[in-house]
Each structure stands twice: as C-alpha cells, then as structure tokens.
Amino acid sequence: MLDSLDISVSALQAQRVRMDTVAGNLANMYVTRNEQGQAEPYQRRFVIFAEGDGQGGPGVHVQSVERDDSPPRLEWNPSHPDAGRDGYVRFPNVVPSTEMVNMMEAARAYEANITAMQVTKTMVGNALRLLA
C-alpha cells in the first residue's frame, strides 16, 4: 500500500518539472538572443518521462528535458534590432495555446495524484483502525 504513495510522490515530482518547463517556455517566448548575446531565438523545451522512480522502484521520473528542434516563428518587424535583412525576426518556437494545454494537463495530473495520495492515506488509516 505504501508503494502507491511512492508512485504518487514520483508523479508529483515529475509533473512539477513539467510545469516548471512550461512556465520557462512561456517566460521566454519573446527571447530572440542566447546567453552569449547572439541573435538566436530560445528553443522550446519539453519533458520526457520514463517508467520507474529512477532508483529501481515503481512510479515515474523525468528522463530528460529536451529541446524542440522545430523552426523558429518568423514575424515581419523591420524595426526590431534582431530583424534580418529581409525584415523578419526569428522568435522562439513557443505556441502559447499549446503551452497552456500542457500546463492544464500537468495540473490535472498533479491534482489526480494528490487525490490518490489522500485516498491511500484514508485506506491506511482505516486498516490501522481495524487492526487496533
């Protein structure tokens, strides 16, 4: 029964990383330069989950956070400092509606795991009362 708590805890941790990744994507959706100041747009990131808790137990863990290699979003704005000779600015490949759906999905999964933990806790409590 305690394995179910471990599974829910691992899922909570994984979904938290996913929500942090989505928040980072939304925060950087207009960043057109990299850390060195070169005109290179931010690349959207996404989380890859893997089976197990990462230590041989049941559950889920974040295998990696990957970069989305899809092309940048082009927007015509010749007055922007990072506009190319053709007047287009290369913006990050972040689509706000996609990120919001990902955030809502992660939040729902987080809530479901909290509910599962509460149900497990209630079941353990009831089992202990029966034994006492």
Short mmCIF file of C-alpha atoms in Angstrom, two decimals:
data_model
loop_
_atom_site.label_atom_id
_atom_site.label_comp_id
_atom_site.label_asym_id
_atom_site.label_seq_id
_atom_site.Cartn_x
_atom_site.Cartn_y
_atom_site.Cartn_z
CA MET A 1 0.00 0.00 0.00
CA LEU A 2 2.91 2.33 0.65
CA ASP A 3 4.15 1.70 -2.90
CA SER A 4 1.08 3.58 -4.12
CA LEU A 5 2.22 6.60 -2.09
CA ASP A 6 5.69 6.33 -3.63
CA ILE A 7 4.16 6.16 -7.10
CA SER A 8 2.07 9.28 -6.45
CA VAL A 9 5.05 11.15 -4.98
CA SER A 10 7.19 10.35 -8.00
CA ALA A 11 4.39 11.52 -10.30
CA LEU A 12 4.04 14.78 -8.34
CA GLN A 13 7.76 15.43 -8.73
CA ALA A 14 7.66 14.65 -12.45
CA GLN A 15 4.63 16.87 -13.08
CA ARG A 16 6.28 19.71 -11.13
CA VAL A 17 9.27 19.55 -13.50
CA ARG A 18 6.84 19.57 -16.43
CA MET A 19 5.03 22.65 -15.07
CA ASP A 20 8.37 24.42 -14.49
CA THR A 21 9.38 23.62 -18.07
CA VAL A 22 6.13 25.01 -19.48
CA ALA A 23 6.49 28.14 -17.33
CA GLY A 24 10.02 28.59 -18.67
CA ASN A 25 8.75 28.28 -22.24
CA LEU A 26 6.09 30.92 -21.67
CA ALA A 27 8.56 33.23 -19.93
CA ASN A 28 10.96 33.01 -22.87
CA MET A 29 8.51 33.16 -25.76
CA TYR A 30 9.89 36.51 -26.96
CA VAL A 31 13.60 35.92 -26.27
CA THR A 32 15.49 36.39 -29.52
CA ARG A 33 19.06 36.13 -28.19
CA ASN A 34 21.00 33.36 -26.50
CA GLU A 35 23.10 33.64 -23.32
CA GLN A 36 26.09 34.96 -25.29
CA GLY A 37 24.01 37.77 -26.79
CA GLN A 38 23.91 36.28 -30.28
CA ALA A 39 20.72 36.58 -32.34
CA GLU A 40 19.49 33.02 -31.76
CA PRO A 41 15.92 32.50 -30.51
CA TYR A 42 15.09 30.46 -27.43
CA GLN A 43 14.11 26.87 -28.22
CA ARG A 44 11.03 25.39 -26.60
CA ARG A 45 11.71 22.62 -24.11
CA PHE A 46 9.63 19.56 -23.27
CA VAL A 47 9.86 16.78 -20.69
CA ILE A 48 10.39 13.09 -21.41
CA PHE A 49 9.02 10.77 -18.71
CA ALA A 50 10.31 7.26 -18.04
CA GLU A 51 8.94 4.30 -16.14
CA GLY A 52 10.12 3.79 -12.58
CA ASP A 53 11.21 6.27 -9.96
CA GLY A 54 14.78 6.40 -11.28
CA GLN A 55 16.08 4.29 -8.38
CA GLY A 56 14.55 0.93 -9.28
CA GLY A 57 11.19 1.48 -7.61
CA PRO A 58 7.72 1.89 -9.08
CA GLY A 59 6.47 5.19 -10.40
CA VAL A 60 7.64 7.68 -12.97
CA HIS A 61 10.61 10.01 -13.32
CA VAL A 62 11.85 12.69 -15.69
CA GLN A 63 14.26 11.01 -18.07
CA SER A 64 15.29 14.29 -19.70
CA VAL A 65 14.25 17.77 -20.70
CA GLU A 66 14.72 18.09 -24.46
CA ARG A 67 14.80 21.00 -26.88
CA ASP A 68 12.19 21.21 -29.62
CA ASP A 69 14.05 21.47 -32.94
CA SER A 70 11.10 22.86 -34.89
CA PRO A 71 11.88 26.05 -36.82
CA PRO A 72 11.50 29.46 -35.18
CA ARG A 73 8.43 31.59 -35.68
CA LEU A 74 9.07 34.35 -38.24
CA GLU A 75 7.49 37.73 -37.73
CA TRP A 76 7.93 40.69 -40.03
CA ASN A 77 9.20 43.65 -38.00
CA PRO A 78 11.99 45.53 -39.79
CA SER A 79 12.41 47.98 -36.88
CA HIS A 80 13.30 45.19 -34.40
CA PRO A 81 17.04 45.13 -33.53
CA ASP A 82 17.23 41.42 -34.37
CA ALA A 83 15.47 41.68 -37.73
CA GLY A 84 17.31 40.11 -40.63
CA ARG A 85 17.98 41.81 -43.94
CA ASP A 86 14.58 40.63 -45.12
CA GLY A 87 12.87 42.39 -42.16
CA TYR A 88 11.83 39.18 -40.41
CA VAL A 89 12.62 38.47 -36.75
CA ARG A 90 13.16 34.89 -35.64
CA PHE A 91 11.12 34.34 -32.47
CA PRO A 92 11.07 31.18 -30.33
CA ASN A 93 9.01 28.20 -31.47
CA VAL A 94 6.71 28.56 -28.44
CA VAL A 95 2.96 28.46 -29.10
CA PRO A 96 1.12 29.88 -26.06
CA SER A 97 -2.06 27.83 -26.59
CA THR A 98 -0.05 24.59 -26.73
CA GLU A 99 1.85 25.53 -23.59
CA MET A 100 -1.36 26.37 -21.73
CA VAL A 101 -2.87 22.99 -22.68
CA ASN A 102 0.32 21.30 -21.45
CA MET A 103 0.13 23.26 -18.20
CA MET A 104 -3.53 22.36 -17.67
CA GLU A 105 -2.79 18.69 -18.34
CA ALA A 106 0.12 18.71 -15.87
CA ALA A 107 -2.02 20.47 -13.26
CA ARG A 108 -4.81 17.89 -13.66
CA ALA A 109 -2.32 15.03 -13.33
CA TYR A 110 -0.88 16.72 -10.23
CA GLU A 111 -4.37 17.03 -8.71
CA ALA A 112 -5.18 13.39 -9.56
CA ASN A 113 -2.06 12.22 -7.76
CA ILE A 114 -2.85 14.30 -4.70
CA THR A 115 -6.31 12.71 -4.65
CA ALA A 116 -4.76 9.25 -4.97
CA MET A 117 -2.47 10.03 -2.03
CA GLN A 118 -5.42 11.17 0.07
CA VAL A 119 -7.38 8.00 -0.76
CA THR A 120 -4.35 5.85 0.12
CA LYS A 121 -3.92 7.71 3.39
CA THR A 122 -7.58 7.13 4.25
CA MET A 123 -7.29 3.44 3.40
CA VAL A 124 -4.18 3.03 5.58
CA GLY A 125 -5.94 4.84 8.42
CA ASN A 126 -8.99 2.59 8.12
CA ALA A 127 -6.81 -0.54 8.02
CA LEU A 128 -4.99 0.56 11.16
CA ARG A 129 -8.31 1.18 12.93
CA LEU A 130 -9.45 -2.33 12.02
CA LEU A 131 -6.26 -3.80 13.46
CA ALA A 132 -6.46 -1.79 16.67
#
